[in-house]
Short mmCIF file of C-alpha atoms in Angstrom, two decimals:
data_model
loop_
_atom_site.label_atom_id
_atom_site.label_comp_id
_atom_site.label_asym_id
_atom_site.label_seq_id
_atom_site.Cartn_x
_atom_site.Cartn_y
_atom_site.Cartn_z
CA MET A 1 11.00 -15.18 15.66
CA SER A 2 8.46 -17.96 15.53
CA GLY A 3 9.51 -19.11 12.05
CA VAL A 4 7.08 -20.27 9.38
CA TRP A 5 3.42 -19.46 9.68
CA PRO A 6 1.80 -22.51 8.07
CA ARG A 7 -1.18 -20.68 6.61
CA GLY A 8 0.78 -17.79 5.12
CA ARG A 9 -0.74 -17.65 1.69
CA THR A 10 0.35 -17.24 -1.86
CA GLY A 11 -2.95 -15.64 -2.93
CA THR A 12 -3.87 -12.59 -0.87
CA MET A 13 -0.37 -11.69 0.32
CA PRO A 14 2.25 -13.44 -1.82
CA GLY A 15 5.37 -14.59 0.02
CA VAL A 16 4.00 -13.90 3.52
CA LEU A 17 5.09 -16.79 5.73
CA SER A 18 6.87 -15.52 8.85
CA MET A 19 5.75 -14.00 12.13
CA ARG A 20 7.72 -11.75 14.47
CA SER A 21 6.15 -12.79 17.82
CA ASN A 22 5.25 -16.05 19.55
CA HIS A 23 1.93 -15.14 21.18
CA ILE A 24 -1.14 -17.27 20.41
CA GLY A 25 -3.40 -14.54 19.05
CA PHE A 26 -7.16 -14.68 18.48
CA GLN A 27 -9.81 -14.81 15.78
CA GLY A 28 -12.17 -12.12 14.54
CA SER A 29 -13.81 -10.53 11.50
CA VAL A 30 -12.02 -7.61 9.83
CA LYS A 31 -13.62 -5.27 7.27
CA THR A 32 -17.15 -6.52 7.97
CA SER A 33 -18.16 -3.18 6.50
CA ALA A 34 -16.23 -0.23 5.08
CA SER A 35 -16.98 1.84 8.19
CA ASP A 36 -15.10 -0.73 10.29
CA PHE A 37 -11.84 0.18 8.53
CA ILE A 38 -11.11 3.91 8.34
CA VAL A 39 -7.82 5.17 6.93
CA THR A 40 -6.81 8.81 7.29
CA GLU A 41 -3.67 10.22 5.74
CA ILE A 42 -1.27 12.12 8.02
CA ASP A 43 0.27 15.01 6.12
CA THR A 44 3.86 16.20 6.45
CA LEU A 45 2.88 18.45 9.36
CA GLY A 46 1.26 15.60 11.28
CA ARG A 47 -2.34 16.62 10.54
CA LEU A 48 -5.16 14.18 9.82
CA LEU A 49 -6.76 14.75 6.39
CA SER A 50 -10.26 13.77 7.41
CA GLU A 51 -13.52 15.47 6.53
CA SER A 52 -13.45 17.43 9.76
CA THR A 53 -9.89 18.72 9.42
CA ALA A 54 -10.63 19.78 5.85
CA LYS A 55 -13.08 22.31 7.25
CA THR A 56 -10.29 24.08 9.12
CA LEU A 57 -7.26 23.65 6.85
CA ARG A 58 -7.39 26.28 4.15
CA ALA A 59 -3.68 26.86 3.65
CA LEU A 60 -0.46 25.17 4.64
CA GLY A 61 0.34 27.80 7.26
CA ASP A 62 -2.98 27.50 9.06
CA THR A 63 -3.02 26.13 12.60
CA PRO A 64 -5.68 23.42 12.70
CA ALA A 65 -8.40 23.40 15.29
CA ALA A 66 -8.90 20.12 17.14
CA PRO A 67 -10.84 18.06 14.62
CA GLU A 68 -13.81 15.87 15.24
CA SER A 69 -13.21 12.17 15.04
CA CYS A 70 -13.12 10.74 11.53
CA CYS A 71 -14.43 7.50 13.01
CA PRO A 72 -18.10 7.65 13.99
CA GLN A 73 -17.79 4.67 16.33
CA ARG A 74 -15.33 6.29 18.71
CA PRO A 75 -15.03 9.43 20.81
CA CYS A 76 -13.58 12.58 19.25
CA ARG A 77 -9.86 12.40 18.60
CA SER A 78 -7.90 15.63 18.77
CA CYS A 79 -5.24 16.16 16.13
CA PRO A 80 -2.12 14.36 17.41
CA GLU A 81 1.34 15.70 17.78
CA PRO A 82 3.30 14.74 14.65
CA PRO A 83 4.11 11.08 15.26
CA GLU A 84 7.66 9.81 15.22
CA LEU A 85 7.34 8.41 11.73
CA HIS A 86 10.43 7.97 9.59
CA ARG A 87 10.16 8.88 5.93
CA GLU A 88 13.05 6.65 4.88
CA GLU A 89 10.81 3.56 5.10
CA VAL A 90 11.58 2.92 1.46
CA LEU A 91 14.81 4.35 0.11
CA GLY A 92 16.03 4.33 -3.41
CA PRO A 93 18.58 6.02 -5.69
CA PHE A 94 16.14 8.16 -7.63
CA ASN A 95 16.53 11.60 -9.14
CA SER A 96 12.98 11.98 -10.40
CA PRO A 97 9.64 11.47 -8.68
CA SER A 98 8.51 9.55 -11.75
CA HIS A 99 11.01 6.86 -10.80
CA ALA A 100 9.75 6.55 -7.24
CA PRO A 101 8.97 2.89 -6.67
CA GLU A 102 6.04 3.36 -4.31
CA GLU A 103 4.55 5.29 -1.45
CA GLY A 104 7.05 5.84 1.36
CA LEU A 105 9.90 7.19 -0.76
CA SER A 106 11.77 10.13 0.68
CA PRO A 107 11.62 13.17 -1.59
CA ALA A 108 14.35 13.69 -4.13
CA LYS A 109 17.25 15.85 -2.96
CA GLY A 110 16.60 19.55 -3.48
CA SER A 111 12.86 19.11 -3.95
CA THR A 112 10.36 21.35 -2.22
CA GLU A 113 7.78 20.32 0.34
CA HIS A 114 4.61 21.87 -1.06
CA MET A 115 1.53 19.84 -0.16
CA ALA A 116 -2.08 20.17 -1.20
CA GLY A 117 -3.08 23.45 0.40
CA THR A 118 -0.27 25.70 -0.88
CA ALA A 119 -0.59 28.03 -3.80
CA PRO A 120 2.48 30.24 -4.16
CA GLU A 121 2.01 33.24 -6.37
CA GLY A 122 2.69 32.73 -10.03
CA GLY A 123 2.97 29.51 -11.95
CA HIS A 124 0.26 27.19 -13.20
CA HIS A 125 -2.42 26.54 -10.60
CA GLU A 126 -3.95 23.11 -10.16
CA ALA A 127 -6.75 21.90 -7.90
CA GLY A 128 -5.80 20.27 -4.62
CA PHE A 129 -8.36 18.48 -2.48
CA THR A 130 -8.99 15.81 0.13
CA LEU A 131 -10.69 12.74 -1.33
CA GLN A 132 -12.97 10.58 0.79
CA LYS A 133 -13.80 7.27 -0.86
CA GLU A 134 -15.71 4.18 0.26
CA ASN A 135 -15.42 0.67 -1.22
CA LEU A 136 -13.24 1.95 -4.06
CA GLU A 137 -9.63 1.36 -5.04
CA THR A 138 -7.60 4.56 -5.40
CA LEU A 139 -6.98 3.99 -9.12
CA GLU A 140 -10.65 3.13 -9.64
CA ALA A 141 -11.64 6.38 -7.92
CA ILE A 142 -9.24 8.29 -10.17
CA SER A 143 -10.83 6.63 -13.22
CA TYR A 144 -14.26 7.85 -12.12
CA LEU A 145 -12.98 11.37 -11.41
CA SER A 146 -11.04 11.65 -14.67
CA SER A 147 -14.11 10.53 -16.63
CA GLU A 148 -16.32 13.14 -14.93
CA LEU A 149 -13.77 15.95 -15.29
CA GLY A 150 -12.68 15.15 -18.84
CA VAL A 151 -9.01 14.72 -18.01
CA LEU A 152 -6.60 11.78 -18.03
CA PRO A 153 -5.87 9.56 -15.02
CA SER A 154 -2.24 10.68 -15.36
CA ASP A 155 -3.35 14.23 -14.51
CA PHE A 156 -3.92 13.14 -10.90
CA SER A 157 -1.18 12.89 -8.29
CA TYR A 158 -1.42 11.43 -4.80
CA THR A 159 0.83 10.25 -1.98
CA GLY A 160 -0.17 6.57 -1.88
CA ILE A 161 -2.66 3.83 -2.65
CA LYS A 162 -5.39 3.31 -0.04
CA ASP A 163 -7.48 0.25 0.87
CA LYS A 164 -10.58 -0.63 -1.15
CA LYS A 165 -12.99 -2.06 1.46
CA ALA A 166 -12.64 0.94 3.75
CA ILE A 167 -13.47 4.59 4.18
CA THR A 168 -10.30 6.47 3.33
CA TYR A 169 -9.17 10.11 3.33
CA GLN A 170 -6.22 11.22 1.22
CA ALA A 171 -4.73 14.29 -0.43
CA MET A 172 -4.90 14.62 -4.21
CA VAL A 173 -4.00 17.15 -6.89
CA VAL A 174 -5.46 17.26 -10.40
CA LYS A 175 -4.06 19.24 -13.32
CA LYS A 176 -6.11 21.21 -15.87
CA VAL A 177 -9.06 21.52 -13.46
CA THR A 178 -10.11 24.60 -11.51
CA PRO A 179 -11.39 24.35 -7.94
CA GLU A 180 -14.75 25.64 -9.19
CA ARG A 181 -15.03 22.82 -11.74
CA LEU A 182 -14.14 20.24 -9.10
CA LYS A 183 -16.91 21.52 -6.82
CA GLU A 184 -19.46 21.10 -9.61
CA ILE A 185 -19.16 17.29 -9.70
CA GLY A 186 -19.71 16.82 -5.95
CA SER A 187 -23.23 15.41 -6.15
CA THR A 188 -22.36 13.16 -9.11
CA ILE A 189 -19.33 11.49 -7.53
CA GLU A 190 -21.14 11.06 -4.21
CA LYS A 191 -23.30 8.43 -5.93
CA LYS A 192 -20.07 6.52 -6.65
CA GLY A 193 -18.96 6.55 -3.00
CA MET A 194 -16.73 9.64 -3.10
CA LYS A 195 -16.67 13.11 -1.57
CA VAL A 196 -14.17 15.95 -1.96
CA TYR A 197 -13.22 18.47 0.73
CA ASN A 198 -10.79 21.34 1.18
CA ILE A 199 -10.78 22.21 -2.52
CA HIS A 200 -8.20 24.90 -3.27
CA SER A 201 -5.60 26.05 -5.80
CA VAL A 202 -2.08 24.64 -5.75
CA CYS A 203 0.84 24.94 -8.14
CA GLN A 204 2.65 21.64 -7.55
CA HIS A 205 1.66 18.02 -7.84
CA LEU A 206 2.01 15.47 -5.04
CA ARG A 207 4.67 12.78 -4.87
CA LEU A 208 4.37 9.19 -3.69
CA GLY A 209 5.49 9.05 -0.07
CA GLN A 210 4.88 12.77 0.56
CA LEU A 211 3.20 12.12 3.91
CA LYS A 212 4.11 11.21 7.47
CA GLY A 213 2.01 8.09 7.51
CA ASN A 214 -1.55 6.88 7.89
CA HIS A 215 -3.91 6.75 10.87
CA PHE A 216 -6.19 3.73 11.23
CA ASP A 217 -9.44 3.26 13.16
CA ILE A 218 -10.34 -0.43 12.88
CA ILE A 219 -13.09 -2.53 14.44
CA VAL A 220 -12.49 -6.28 14.70
CA ARG A 221 -15.82 -8.05 15.28
CA ASP A 222 -16.85 -11.56 16.39
CA LEU A 223 -13.87 -11.99 18.69
CA LYS A 224 -13.06 -15.50 19.84
CA HIS A 225 -10.20 -17.75 20.91
CA GLN A 226 -8.03 -19.60 18.44
CA SER A 227 -9.45 -23.08 17.85
CA ASN A 228 -6.68 -24.73 19.88
CA ASP A 229 -6.67 -22.19 22.73
CA PHE A 230 -8.71 -23.13 25.81
CA SER A 231 -6.57 -21.82 28.63
CA ALA A 232 -6.79 -18.04 28.75
CA ASP A 233 -9.39 -15.35 29.20
CA LEU A 234 -10.09 -13.83 25.77
CA LYS A 235 -9.64 -10.23 26.88
CA GLU A 236 -6.31 -11.13 28.45
CA ARG A 237 -5.25 -13.00 25.32
CA ILE A 238 -6.05 -10.03 23.06
CA SER A 239 -4.26 -7.54 25.31
CA GLU A 240 -1.21 -9.81 25.38
CA ALA A 241 -1.16 -9.98 21.57
CA ILE A 242 -1.46 -6.22 21.10
CA GLU A 243 1.21 -5.38 23.67
CA ASN A 244 3.54 -7.99 22.20
CA VAL A 245 3.38 -6.48 18.71
CA LYS A 246 3.61 -2.98 20.13
CA THR A 247 6.93 -3.94 21.71
CA LYS A 248 8.40 -6.26 19.08
CA GLY A 249 7.02 -4.80 15.87
CA PHE A 250 5.91 -6.75 12.80
CA VAL A 251 7.47 -8.06 9.61
CA ASN A 252 7.08 -5.23 7.09
CA TYR A 253 5.39 -7.23 4.34
CA TYR A 254 3.49 -5.71 1.44
CA GLY A 255 -0.24 -6.20 1.96
CA PRO A 256 -3.01 -7.62 -0.23
CA GLN A 257 -4.00 -4.36 -1.93
CA ARG A 258 -0.54 -4.38 -3.50
CA PHE A 259 -1.45 -7.50 -5.46
CA GLY A 260 -5.17 -7.26 -6.15
CA HIS A 261 -6.92 -8.90 -3.23
CA GLY A 262 -9.21 -11.71 -4.37
CA GLN A 263 -8.44 -11.34 -8.07
CA ASN A 264 -7.95 -14.34 -10.36
CA VAL A 265 -4.89 -12.68 -11.87
CA GLN A 266 -2.81 -10.57 -9.54
CA THR A 267 -0.86 -7.48 -10.43
CA ASP A 268 2.53 -9.13 -9.84
CA GLN A 269 1.82 -11.65 -12.62
CA ILE A 270 1.24 -8.82 -15.08
CA GLY A 271 4.44 -7.14 -13.84
CA LEU A 272 6.48 -10.29 -14.46
CA ALA A 273 5.13 -10.56 -18.00
CA LEU A 274 6.09 -6.92 -18.67
CA LEU A 275 9.61 -7.43 -17.30
CA ASN A 276 9.99 -10.45 -19.59
CA GLU A 277 8.64 -8.27 -22.44
CA GLU A 278 5.80 -10.72 -23.04
CA MET A 279 3.45 -7.97 -24.13
CA VAL A 280 0.65 -10.14 -25.50
CA LYS A 281 0.62 -12.32 -22.38
CA ALA A 282 0.49 -9.19 -20.19
CA VAL A 283 -2.57 -7.95 -22.12
CA LYS A 284 -4.33 -11.32 -21.74
CA LEU A 285 -3.61 -11.32 -18.01
CA PHE A 286 -4.85 -7.73 -17.71
CA PHE A 287 -8.20 -8.69 -19.26
CA THR A 288 -8.66 -11.93 -17.31
CA PRO A 289 -12.17 -11.68 -15.78
CA GLU A 290 -13.28 -12.39 -12.24
CA ASP A 291 -15.86 -15.06 -11.44
CA THR A 292 -18.77 -12.64 -11.62
CA ASP A 293 -21.23 -11.69 -14.36
CA ASP A 294 -21.21 -7.89 -14.14
CA PRO A 295 -20.77 -5.77 -17.31
CA VAL A 296 -17.02 -5.26 -16.80
CA ASN A 297 -16.25 -8.96 -16.48
CA GLN A 298 -18.64 -9.82 -19.30
CA ALA A 299 -16.64 -7.45 -21.52
CA LYS A 300 -13.31 -8.94 -20.43
CA ARG A 301 -14.61 -12.46 -21.05
CA TYR A 302 -15.81 -11.46 -24.52
CA PHE A 303 -12.43 -9.94 -25.38
CA LEU A 304 -10.46 -13.07 -24.44
CA GLN A 305 -12.85 -15.21 -26.47
CA SER A 306 -13.04 -12.98 -29.53
CA ASP A 307 -9.98 -10.68 -29.65
CA ASP A 308 -12.51 -8.02 -30.69
CA ALA A 309 -11.08 -4.83 -29.18
CA LYS A 310 -13.65 -2.57 -30.85
CA GLY A 311 -16.62 -4.63 -29.67
CA THR A 312 -15.22 -4.85 -26.15
CA LEU A 313 -14.83 -1.06 -26.06
CA ALA A 314 -18.56 -0.66 -26.64
CA MET A 315 -19.33 -3.03 -23.75
CA LEU A 316 -17.19 -1.35 -21.10
CA PRO A 317 -18.52 1.39 -18.78
CA GLU A 318 -17.02 4.84 -19.27
CA PHE A 319 -15.19 4.86 -15.94
CA LYS A 320 -12.96 1.95 -17.00
CA VAL A 321 -10.46 4.44 -18.37
CA ARG A 322 -7.35 2.23 -18.35
CA GLU A 323 -9.11 -0.62 -20.12
CA LYS A 324 -10.54 1.71 -22.76
CA MET A 325 -7.17 3.37 -23.42
CA LEU A 326 -5.58 -0.04 -23.93
CA LEU A 327 -8.40 -1.32 -26.14
CA ARG A 328 -8.35 1.76 -28.39
CA ALA A 329 -4.66 1.21 -29.03
CA LEU A 330 -5.17 -2.53 -29.62
CA ASN A 331 -7.97 -1.80 -32.06
CA ARG A 332 -5.68 0.57 -33.96
CA TYR A 333 -2.41 -1.37 -33.87
CA GLY A 334 -3.44 -5.02 -33.49
CA LEU A 335 -3.03 -7.80 -30.94
CA HIS A 336 0.51 -8.85 -31.91
CA HIS A 337 3.65 -8.00 -29.93
CA GLU A 338 4.10 -4.54 -31.41
CA GLY A 339 0.42 -3.66 -31.09
CA CYS A 340 0.30 -4.77 -27.47
CA THR A 341 3.46 -2.76 -26.76
CA ARG A 342 1.77 0.33 -28.17
CA GLY A 343 -1.28 -0.56 -26.11
CA TRP A 344 0.71 -0.55 -22.86
CA LEU A 345 2.30 2.74 -23.86
CA SER A 346 -1.17 4.25 -24.21
CA ILE A 347 -1.88 4.06 -20.46
CA PRO A 348 -0.12 6.40 -17.99
CA HIS A 349 3.42 5.59 -16.92
CA SER A 350 2.39 5.45 -13.26
CA MET A 351 -0.05 2.66 -14.06
CA ARG A 352 2.47 0.69 -16.15
CA ILE A 353 5.12 0.86 -13.46
CA PHE A 354 2.56 -0.14 -10.81
CA TYR A 355 2.51 -3.70 -12.18
CA VAL A 356 6.29 -3.99 -12.21
CA HIS A 357 6.46 -2.72 -8.63
CA ALA A 358 3.89 -5.33 -7.61
CA TYR A 359 6.21 -8.07 -8.88
CA CYS A 360 9.16 -6.50 -7.05
CA SER A 361 7.02 -6.37 -3.89
CA LYS A 362 6.22 -10.07 -4.17
CA ILE A 363 9.93 -10.89 -4.40
CA TRP A 364 10.59 -8.68 -1.36
CA ASN A 365 7.93 -10.53 0.66
CA GLU A 366 9.45 -13.87 -0.25
CA ALA A 367 12.94 -12.61 0.58
CA ALA A 368 11.81 -11.39 4.01
CA SER A 369 10.28 -14.80 4.76
CA PHE A 370 13.47 -16.57 3.64
CA ARG A 371 15.61 -14.20 5.71
CA PHE A 372 13.69 -14.90 8.93
CA MET A 373 13.42 -18.63 8.31
CA THR A 374 17.17 -18.83 7.67
CA TYR A 375 18.62 -16.48 10.28
CA GLY A 376 15.80 -15.53 12.66
CA SER A 377 16.16 -12.21 14.46
CA LYS A 378 19.95 -12.18 14.73
CA VAL A 379 21.83 -9.74 12.51
CA MET A 380 24.26 -11.81 10.46
CA GLU A 381 27.41 -11.21 8.48
CA GLY A 382 26.43 -10.10 4.98
CA ASP A 383 23.14 -8.47 6.06
CA LEU A 384 22.45 -4.93 4.84
CA VAL A 385 21.90 -2.07 7.30
CA LEU A 386 21.53 1.66 6.83
CA SER A 387 24.59 3.44 8.14
CA GLU A 388 24.77 7.05 9.30
CA ASP A 389 28.55 7.13 8.93
CA ASN A 390 28.66 7.92 5.21
CA VAL A 391 26.04 10.65 5.06
CA GLY A 392 27.35 13.60 3.10
CA GLU A 393 26.01 16.23 0.79
CA ASN A 394 26.99 14.25 -2.30
CA SER A 395 26.63 10.72 -0.91
CA SER A 396 24.37 8.27 -2.71
CA LEU A 397 21.99 5.88 -1.02
CA ASN A 398 24.25 2.92 -1.77
CA ASP A 399 26.98 4.74 0.16
CA ARG A 400 24.73 4.48 3.20
CA VAL A 401 23.92 0.79 2.76
CA HIS A 402 26.50 -1.08 4.82
CA VAL A 403 27.29 -4.79 4.63
CA VAL A 404 27.61 -6.26 8.13
CA THR A 405 31.05 -7.76 8.81
CA ALA A 406 31.94 -10.85 10.85
CA PRO A 407 33.37 -8.78 13.77
CA GLU A 408 30.20 -6.65 13.78
CA GLU A 409 28.06 -9.79 13.92
CA SER A 410 30.11 -11.13 16.84
CA ALA A 411 29.83 -7.82 18.68
CA ASN A 412 26.05 -7.61 18.07
CA LYS A 413 26.61 -4.10 16.75
CA TYR A 414 23.29 -3.91 14.91
CA ALA A 415 19.69 -4.79 15.79
CA ILE A 416 17.22 -6.52 13.50
CA HIS A 417 15.11 -3.37 13.03
CA GLN A 418 18.11 -1.75 11.29
CA VAL A 419 18.28 -4.45 8.61
CA VAL A 420 16.97 -3.62 5.15
CA LEU A 421 16.29 -5.85 2.16
CA PRO A 422 16.49 -4.66 -1.44
CA MET A 423 13.55 -4.23 -3.76
CA VAL A 424 14.99 -5.70 -6.93
CA GLY A 425 16.26 -3.28 -9.58
CA HIS A 426 19.34 -2.33 -11.55
CA SER A 427 21.03 -0.04 -9.00
CA ILE A 428 20.86 -1.89 -5.69
CA LYS A 429 23.25 -4.19 -3.86
CA TYR A 430 22.27 -7.58 -2.49
CA PRO A 431 23.06 -9.12 0.92
CA ASN A 432 26.39 -10.94 0.95
CA ASN A 433 25.06 -14.14 2.49
CA LYS A 434 22.49 -16.86 1.78
CA VAL A 435 19.81 -14.21 1.28
CA GLY A 436 21.73 -12.64 -1.61
CA GLN A 437 22.17 -16.07 -3.17
CA TRP A 438 18.43 -16.65 -2.76
CA TYR A 439 17.64 -13.45 -4.69
CA HIS A 440 19.66 -14.58 -7.71
CA GLU A 441 18.13 -18.06 -7.72
CA ARG A 442 14.61 -16.68 -7.31
CA LEU A 443 14.94 -14.23 -10.21
CA ALA A 444 16.37 -16.99 -12.39
CA LYS A 445 13.29 -19.09 -11.63
CA ASP A 446 11.18 -16.37 -13.28
CA GLY A 447 13.55 -16.04 -16.23
CA LEU A 448 15.01 -12.74 -14.98
CA GLN A 449 18.60 -13.81 -14.31
CA THR A 450 19.84 -11.36 -16.95
CA CYS A 451 17.06 -8.79 -16.51
CA SER A 452 18.27 -5.17 -16.49
CA PHE A 453 15.00 -3.98 -14.94
CA ARG A 454 14.73 -1.55 -17.81
CA VAL A 455 12.04 -2.09 -20.42
CA SER A 456 12.90 0.59 -22.94
CA ALA A 457 9.96 -0.27 -25.19
CA LEU A 458 7.62 0.71 -22.36
CA GLN A 459 9.80 3.49 -20.93
CA LEU A 460 10.07 1.56 -17.66
CA ASN A 461 13.12 2.04 -15.47
CA THR A 462 13.35 0.25 -12.11
CA PRO A 463 16.49 1.18 -10.15
CA GLY A 464 15.34 -0.64 -7.00
CA CYS A 465 15.35 0.55 -3.40
CA TYR A 466 15.61 -0.70 0.19
CA ARG A 467 12.90 -1.48 2.72
CA HIS A 468 13.21 -2.05 6.47
CA ILE A 469 12.46 -5.63 7.41
CA LEU A 470 10.64 -4.63 10.61
CA LYS A 471 8.27 -1.81 11.49
CA TYR A 472 6.55 -0.60 14.65
CA ILE A 473 3.10 0.75 15.56
CA HIS A 474 2.83 4.37 16.73
CA ASN A 475 0.26 6.05 18.98
CA LEU A 476 -1.56 2.79 19.67
CA SER A 477 -4.74 2.69 21.72
CA TYR A 478 -7.48 0.08 21.96
CA HIS A 479 -10.62 -0.76 23.85
CA PHE A 480 -13.33 -3.39 23.79
CA LEU A 481 -16.93 -3.02 22.67
CA GLU A 482 -19.88 -5.30 23.25
CA ASP A 483 -23.05 -5.43 21.17
CA ASN A 484 -26.29 -5.47 23.09
CA GLU A 485 -29.91 -4.96 22.23
CA LYS A 486 -29.53 -1.20 22.53
CA GLY A 487 -26.45 -0.99 20.29
CA ILE A 488 -22.73 -0.91 20.98
CA LYS A 489 -21.35 -0.11 24.40
CA THR A 490 -17.88 0.04 25.87
CA GLU A 491 -17.02 -3.21 27.61
CA GLU A 492 -16.03 -2.56 31.23
CA ASP A 493 -16.20 -6.11 32.61
CA SER A 494 -13.10 -8.23 33.00
CA HIS A 495 -14.51 -10.94 30.70
CA LEU A 496 -15.80 -10.68 27.13
CA ASN A 497 -18.89 -12.30 25.71
CA GLU A 498 -17.38 -14.08 22.71
CA SER A 499 -20.54 -13.99 20.63
CA LYS A 500 -20.95 -10.21 20.95
CA ALA A 501 -17.50 -8.75 21.57
CA SER A 502 -15.63 -6.35 19.27
CA LEU A 503 -12.25 -4.65 19.46
CA LEU A 504 -11.53 -1.05 18.43
CA LEU A 505 -7.91 -0.39 17.46
CA SER A 506 -6.50 3.06 16.74
CA PHE A 507 -2.91 3.53 15.60
CA ASP A 508 -0.52 5.20 13.14
CA LEU A 509 1.81 3.48 10.68
CA ASP A 510 4.70 4.78 8.59
CA PRO A 511 4.23 5.31 4.83
CA SER A 512 3.90 2.09 2.84
CA CYS A 513 3.13 -0.01 5.92
CA TYR A 514 0.01 -2.15 5.75
CA ALA A 515 -2.54 -2.34 8.57
CA THR A 516 -3.71 -5.76 7.36
CA VAL A 517 -0.15 -7.07 7.78
CA CYS A 518 0.03 -5.58 11.27
CA LEU A 519 -3.35 -7.13 12.19
CA ARG A 520 -2.20 -10.51 10.88
CA GLU A 521 0.75 -10.34 13.28
CA ILE A 522 -1.50 -9.36 16.20
CA MET A 523 -4.24 -11.91 15.54
CA LYS A 524 -2.05 -14.73 14.19
CA CYS A 525 -4.54 -15.64 11.48
CA ASP A 526 -4.97 -14.98 7.77
CA LEU A 527 -7.14 -11.99 6.85
#
C-alpha cells in the first residue's frame, strides 16, 4: 500500500485518500464525451443489456445470440460467459428490499430471482424494459419518464444508479404502465437522451443489486506521462499500471456519482442533516443552486431568497418531479420543522434514503482511508472478515462477520481482500481495533454519537451493512488508439504519439463498484 494520495479530494469523492499500488501511472482525459464512457448492465445470467441484446432477449429462458458491440468505437464483442462476480459485495441484515442500502445487496433470503423479461401467468403485470440514457442521471431519467407516463418516480424499480456523463444501459420495471403505453413515448423521450428496448410484461419489480455487475467500455484520450515522469516509454508505463491493478485490485471506494459530482451541495450533506433531524436545513441544502443561470437553478435561487414555495413551483420544469413534490408539501404545510418533515415524506422513500446512504458512504470512504493509512495491507487483530464457518440456514449476517484474533494475525490466516468495513447503521459491529475507535470519534464529530440510525418521522431505517475493502477487475482487455487525419486507428507501433494517443479499456466490475475509482487507481490522478 502506497499510503496517502496527496490529491485525494473531499469534493468529488469524499474520503478518498489511499492507493493500493505503487506504480507511477499516467495522465489522460476521461469522459471527454458520453460515448467515451459506456456502461452496460450484466444481468443475473451474465448477459449484457445493451441495445443489441435487447433485440434477441424476449424472455428469461431465451438463449441470446452473440450481440453486436454496444460500443461503436470497438470491434463486436460476443456475449461473455457469466463473469466470476460475487453478489455479496455489500452485505447487510435486511429482511425487506426496501431496506437495501444500495446496489450490490444480495437478495433477501427466500426471495425469487425474476428479472425484467419474465412474466409468470397470473398476478399484476408491469412493464419491464431496457433503458438507454445519455448525459442523464438515473433519477433524473426516472423523473422525465414518470412525467411523460403520468406515474410517480416511486413506481419505477431498477438494480442500480448509473453514471451521468455516459451512455448507459440498464434494466427497469415500471408499475401501472402497459408495454403498449411505454412504446408510445419513444419519440418523445428520445429528445431527452433516452431510448427504451425489450419492452415486455413482467409481474415483479427489480431490487437494488439484482445483477451480476456492469461492463465498461471506456476511452481515455490525450494520454501523457505524469509531470514528474521522464524515464519510461508511455505505452510501457500504461501497460504496467493496468497489469498492476489487475493483479492487486483497487480500494473499493464509493465514486463521485454517489455524492453529486460537481455540485455545490453534495448528497451526503443532506443525509447528515436528515440523520440529525434538521429538516429545515436539509430542505435548504436540497434547494441550493449550482453556479449556472438555467431555469432550474433560477428557481432554486428564488426559493432560498423568498421562501415562496408556490412561486417556485411555477418556475420549475415539469420533469423536476422530486422538487415539485417537496414544494407542494411546503406550500401546504409551511417551512417550519413540521412542514419540512411533511415535505420530505412527500417524496418516495427510495429517494429519502438515498441521501442517508450517501452520508454512510462518505464515512465508509474515510474509514477505508484510515484503515490503510494505519495498518496498510496486513490483516490485523480486530479487523472484520467474512467467515464461511458459521453459515447455516438460520444464521444472520453478523454470525458470519468474524473478528480477527491475535493468533490469526500472527499466522497470517486472512488476506486483505477478505477484510470488510461496516457501513454505519444500528445493526452492525465495528472493528475491535483503532479503526473501530475511529468510527465512534468520527460519528461524534458530526453529532451522531447517540444516533440510532432510525428517523421515525421520515420512516427511515438504516441497519447498516458490510463492504469489502478491496475489489478486482474482471475480463479486462485494452488496446491503444491513435488519432490521425483519417480518423482513429489501432496503434501497432511500440511507441505512442502523446499528442494523439488514446486508450480503450474494456472490463467488468462487481455490483456497486465504481469505474472512476478503478481508473483513479490505474492512472494515479484525480478524475
